[in-house]
């Protein structure tokens, strides 16, 4: 139905000034990873997720997370139907291809944890019955910065680790902001331009092709070196897990694929390192006083020599 370049072109028309973020979201979709969008209110996180979902023919569900949202709203519930005198299954929001978990950190930890099985195992267990989720299945979650908001519940490390990327969305440039104002000032016309330009079958085909992207042993060793260095750094209390190492591999393969290559380079790994790693690192008490996680990661990245000829 559509090509990857057509999807990117369509999304860049809808979403102003977010070319890099769009690339990361496409990589996540192709590799069936999950994305956490973080920024201040009003920066376009929800619009970005809706425009992205609307560019494909698959199923889309949006769940607005608030403190009164229950786990059954996420996964589903089996209820007794008095008309037929039987229990019926009412599927939750996760029975979809793309789930927008809006303001995920406003839900209680119990509700947040109901997503864990779906995000990791692509399945949902409802009253002892396990349902397989559609393929592909990804979660795009949004949250506002925790430190500046009241009534939020920070995501635990175990759940953060299940997001392939965390994308911190900054403010647009003056030129980009002017374009946003002009596109949206009538509140109607621009939003009608969202259209599906690729099918879920296209996405599944891209996923199969991305799995064939070669990664040289030297690049694998480079990734392992980066991961192990985070565990040994004196300012880091919690370093990158084995899941994070695998996430780096998948993200780098996805980056190579959307660039039209069938092999991973060290530059691919460097390109995806921060959005893959930053939300998985926990600095020590001493480190928090003097450094930012991004500074520590940059130092580690510069200290690990990258392979020169690895294709």
Tab-separated table of C-alpha atoms in Angstrom, residues 26-252:
chain	number	residue	atom	x	y	z
A	26	UNK	CA	9.036	4.320	13.065
A	27	UNK	CA	11.937	2.260	14.388
A	28	UNK	CA	9.834	1.340	17.427
A	29	UNK	CA	6.880	0.298	15.255
A	30	UNK	CA	9.062	-1.797	12.959
A	31	UNK	CA	10.783	-3.482	15.906
A	32	UNK	CA	7.616	-3.720	18.042
A	33	UNK	CA	9.097	-1.566	20.764
A	34	UNK	CA	7.336	0.964	22.958
A	35	UNK	CA	7.848	4.719	23.134
A	36	UNK	CA	7.571	7.132	26.053
A	37	UNK	CA	7.049	10.756	24.999
A	38	UNK	CA	7.940	13.245	27.705
A	39	UNK	CA	7.482	17.007	27.621
A	40	UNK	CA	5.642	19.891	29.212
A	41	UNK	CA	1.876	20.221	28.557
A	42	UNK	CA	0.897	21.679	25.204
A	43	UNK	CA	3.945	20.531	23.267
A	44	UNK	CA	2.043	18.234	20.894
A	45	UNK	CA	2.719	14.795	22.369
A	46	UNK	CA	-0.834	13.530	21.956
A	47	UNK	CA	-1.183	14.977	18.453
A	48	UNK	CA	2.090	13.315	17.462
A	49	UNK	CA	0.853	9.924	18.664
A	50	UNK	CA	-2.579	10.313	16.997
A	51	UNK	CA	-1.068	11.439	13.684
A	52	UNK	CA	1.388	8.542	13.798
A	53	UNK	CA	-1.340	5.984	14.507
A	54	UNK	CA	-3.626	7.432	11.845
A	55	UNK	CA	-0.963	6.965	9.170
A	56	UNK	CA	-1.495	3.180	9.297
A	57	UNK	CA	-4.568	1.020	8.691
A	58	UNK	CA	-4.283	-0.913	11.949
A	59	UNK	CA	-6.420	-0.654	15.062
A	60	UNK	CA	-5.856	2.300	17.374
A	61	UNK	CA	-7.015	2.768	20.961
A	62	UNK	CA	-6.523	5.745	23.237
A	63	UNK	CA	-6.784	5.516	27.006
A	64	UNK	CA	-6.619	8.672	29.100
A	65	UNK	CA	-4.871	7.669	32.303
A	66	UNK	CA	-6.288	9.181	35.489
A	67	UNK	CA	-6.223	7.963	39.117
A	68	UNK	CA	-9.641	6.302	38.721
A	69	UNK	CA	-8.698	4.188	35.682
A	70	UNK	CA	-8.738	0.503	36.663
A	71	UNK	CA	-6.529	-2.367	35.463
A	72	UNK	CA	-9.609	-3.918	33.837
A	73	UNK	CA	-9.939	-0.798	31.671
A	74	UNK	CA	-6.501	-1.623	30.302
A	75	UNK	CA	-6.615	-5.405	29.893
A	76	UNK	CA	-10.339	-6.222	29.897
A	77	UNK	CA	-12.855	-7.939	32.130
A	78	UNK	CA	-15.147	-10.960	32.103
A	79	UNK	CA	-18.648	-9.952	33.216
A	80	UNK	CA	-21.943	-11.775	33.716
A	81	UNK	CA	-24.551	-11.000	31.057
A	82	UNK	CA	-27.999	-11.547	32.606
A	83	UNK	CA	-29.670	-11.691	29.177
A	84	UNK	CA	-27.854	-14.833	28.116
A	85	UNK	CA	-26.994	-16.037	31.650
A	86	UNK	CA	-23.319	-16.402	30.730
A	87	UNK	CA	-20.050	-14.644	31.330
A	88	UNK	CA	-18.789	-12.530	28.459
A	89	UNK	CA	-15.390	-11.094	27.734
A	90	UNK	CA	-15.138	-7.340	27.319
A	91	UNK	CA	-11.665	-6.676	25.856
A	92	UNK	CA	-9.660	-3.781	27.223
A	93	UNK	CA	-7.693	-1.104	25.431
A	94	UNK	CA	-4.642	-3.328	24.868
A	95	UNK	CA	-6.458	-5.417	22.232
A	96	UNK	CA	-5.191	-3.185	19.455
A	97	UNK	CA	-2.165	-2.531	17.256
A	98	UNK	CA	-1.252	0.841	18.708
A	99	UNK	CA	-2.254	1.975	22.191
A	100	UNK	CA	-1.901	5.600	23.203
A	101	UNK	CA	-1.509	5.664	26.981
A	102	UNK	CA	-2.046	9.374	27.524
A	103	UNK	CA	-0.493	10.882	30.676
A	104	UNK	CA	0.482	7.427	31.923
A	105	UNK	CA	2.032	8.775	35.125
A	106	UNK	CA	-1.363	10.017	36.354
A	107	UNK	CA	-2.602	6.433	36.797
A	108	UNK	CA	-2.006	4.508	40.012
A	109	UNK	CA	0.882	2.014	40.165
A	110	UNK	CA	-1.626	-0.857	40.098
A	111	UNK	CA	-3.066	0.337	36.800
A	112	UNK	CA	0.378	1.095	35.371
A	113	UNK	CA	1.500	-2.437	36.193
A	114	UNK	CA	-1.421	-3.911	34.228
A	115	UNK	CA	0.496	-2.921	31.082
A	116	UNK	CA	3.623	-4.896	31.982
A	117	UNK	CA	2.516	-8.275	30.609
A	118	UNK	CA	1.180	-6.721	27.416
A	119	UNK	CA	4.328	-4.678	26.793
A	120	UNK	CA	6.751	-7.526	27.400
A	121	UNK	CA	4.913	-10.682	26.335
A	122	UNK	CA	2.372	-9.262	23.828
A	123	UNK	CA	-0.464	-10.930	25.687
A	124	UNK	CA	-3.116	-10.134	28.302
A	125	UNK	CA	-4.409	-12.473	31.024
A	126	UNK	CA	-8.048	-11.898	31.997
A	127	UNK	CA	-9.506	-14.083	34.767
A	128	UNK	CA	-7.037	-16.839	33.976
A	129	UNK	CA	-7.550	-16.713	30.213
A	130	UNK	CA	-4.582	-15.547	28.147
A	131	UNK	CA	-5.264	-13.597	24.967
A	132	UNK	CA	-2.601	-12.940	22.351
A	133	UNK	CA	-2.441	-9.326	21.223
A	134	UNK	CA	-2.586	-8.306	17.554
A	135	UNK	CA	0.667	-7.981	15.634
A	136	UNK	CA	2.239	-5.541	15.699
A	137	UNK	CA	1.422	-4.187	19.153
A	138	UNK	CA	3.125	-1.110	20.544
A	139	UNK	CA	2.416	1.367	23.314
A	140	UNK	CA	3.028	5.065	22.851
A	141	UNK	CA	2.800	6.630	26.297
A	142	UNK	CA	2.942	10.309	27.143
A	143	UNK	CA	3.830	11.948	30.405
A	144	UNK	CA	4.607	15.378	31.746
A	145	UNK	CA	7.834	15.870	33.714
A	146	UNK	CA	7.165	14.334	37.114
A	147	UNK	CA	9.061	16.900	39.124
A	148	UNK	CA	6.820	19.768	37.997
A	149	UNK	CA	3.443	18.061	38.351
A	150	UNK	CA	1.162	17.318	41.300
A	151	UNK	CA	-0.850	14.119	41.536
A	152	UNK	CA	1.454	11.921	39.486
A	153	UNK	CA	2.914	8.472	40.109
A	154	UNK	CA	6.458	8.075	38.719
A	155	UNK	CA	6.944	4.991	36.566
A	156	UNK	CA	9.054	2.345	38.357
A	157	UNK	CA	12.347	1.224	36.860
A	158	UNK	CA	10.867	-2.145	35.829
A	159	UNK	CA	8.266	-0.430	33.661
A	160	UNK	CA	10.626	2.181	32.249
A	161	UNK	CA	12.885	-0.677	31.144
A	162	UNK	CA	10.112	-1.953	28.874
A	163	UNK	CA	10.116	1.189	26.754
A	164	UNK	CA	12.463	0.927	23.800
A	165	UNK	CA	12.789	4.728	23.629
A	166	UNK	CA	12.108	7.688	25.842
A	167	UNK	CA	11.914	10.831	23.731
A	168	UNK	CA	12.218	14.178	25.463
A	169	UNK	CA	10.416	16.708	23.298
A	170	UNK	CA	11.723	20.243	23.576
A	171	UNK	CA	10.216	23.518	22.430
A	172	UNK	CA	10.067	24.208	18.675
A	173	UNK	CA	12.138	26.876	16.957
A	174	UNK	CA	10.413	30.229	16.237
A	175	UNK	CA	9.973	29.239	12.583
A	176	UNK	CA	8.472	25.874	13.524
A	177	UNK	CA	6.174	27.502	16.064
A	178	UNK	CA	4.929	29.937	13.433
A	179	UNK	CA	4.109	27.007	11.151
A	180	UNK	CA	2.271	25.249	13.994
A	181	UNK	CA	0.157	28.351	14.628
A	182	UNK	CA	-0.746	28.668	10.954
A	183	UNK	CA	-1.558	24.976	10.609
A	184	UNK	CA	-3.804	24.779	13.644
A	185	UNK	CA	-5.356	28.224	14.051
A	186	UNK	CA	-8.695	27.154	12.526
A	187	UNK	CA	-8.744	23.987	14.714
A	188	UNK	CA	-10.252	21.938	11.888
A	189	UNK	CA	-8.644	21.887	8.467
A	190	UNK	CA	-5.209	20.525	9.302
A	191	UNK	CA	-6.472	17.648	11.428
A	192	UNK	CA	-8.554	16.306	8.533
A	193	UNK	CA	-5.378	15.613	6.560
A	194	UNK	CA	-4.462	12.531	8.613
A	195	UNK	CA	-4.806	9.507	6.385
A	196	UNK	CA	-3.548	5.951	6.307
A	197	UNK	CA	-0.693	5.760	3.822
A	198	UNK	CA	0.558	2.292	4.805
A	199	UNK	CA	-1.070	-0.929	5.939
A	200	UNK	CA	-0.325	-3.182	8.864
A	201	UNK	CA	0.831	-5.757	6.301
A	202	UNK	CA	3.413	-3.205	5.144
A	203	UNK	CA	4.628	-2.825	8.722
A	204	UNK	CA	4.865	-6.589	9.165
A	205	UNK	CA	6.908	-6.786	5.962
A	206	UNK	CA	9.257	-4.067	7.183
A	207	UNK	CA	9.650	-5.925	10.476
A	208	UNK	CA	10.707	-9.094	8.680
A	209	UNK	CA	13.211	-7.174	6.558
A	210	UNK	CA	14.639	-5.365	9.607
A	211	UNK	CA	15.345	-8.720	11.263
A	212	UNK	CA	17.648	-9.529	8.341
A	213	UNK	CA	19.854	-6.479	8.935
A	214	UNK	CA	23.325	-7.802	9.736
A	215	UNK	CA	25.215	-6.801	12.835
A	216	UNK	CA	28.938	-7.560	12.934
A	217	UNK	CA	30.464	-9.223	15.986
A	218	UNK	CA	32.620	-6.128	16.563
A	219	UNK	CA	29.504	-3.967	16.801
A	220	UNK	CA	27.963	-6.479	19.217
A	221	UNK	CA	31.091	-6.267	21.369
A	222	UNK	CA	30.883	-2.471	21.189
A	223	UNK	CA	27.318	-2.595	22.526
A	224	UNK	CA	28.343	-4.959	25.318
A	225	UNK	CA	31.204	-2.618	26.200
A	226	UNK	CA	28.827	0.341	26.504
A	227	UNK	CA	26.372	-1.626	28.621
A	228	UNK	CA	28.985	-3.006	30.994
A	229	UNK	CA	30.600	0.400	31.396
A	230	UNK	CA	27.325	1.760	32.808
A	231	UNK	CA	27.327	-0.985	35.437
A	232	UNK	CA	30.875	-0.201	36.516
A	233	UNK	CA	30.689	3.604	36.568
A	234	UNK	CA	31.095	4.965	40.128
A	235	UNK	CA	28.337	7.558	39.682
A	236	UNK	CA	25.710	5.044	38.458
A	237	UNK	CA	23.723	2.983	40.937
A	238	UNK	CA	21.658	1.064	38.369
A	239	UNK	CA	23.276	0.397	35.010
A	240	UNK	CA	21.883	-0.998	31.774
A	241	UNK	CA	20.316	-4.457	31.840
A	242	UNK	CA	20.586	-7.277	29.324
A	243	UNK	CA	17.196	-6.149	28.020
A	244	UNK	CA	18.768	-2.751	27.354
A	245	UNK	CA	21.614	-4.384	25.406
A	246	UNK	CA	19.065	-6.199	23.246
A	247	UNK	CA	17.131	-2.946	22.834
A	248	UNK	CA	20.294	-1.284	21.513
A	249	UNK	CA	20.698	-4.091	18.977
A	250	UNK	CA	17.092	-3.846	17.777
A	251	UNK	CA	17.126	-0.041	17.688
A	252	UNK	CA	20.383	0.025	15.717
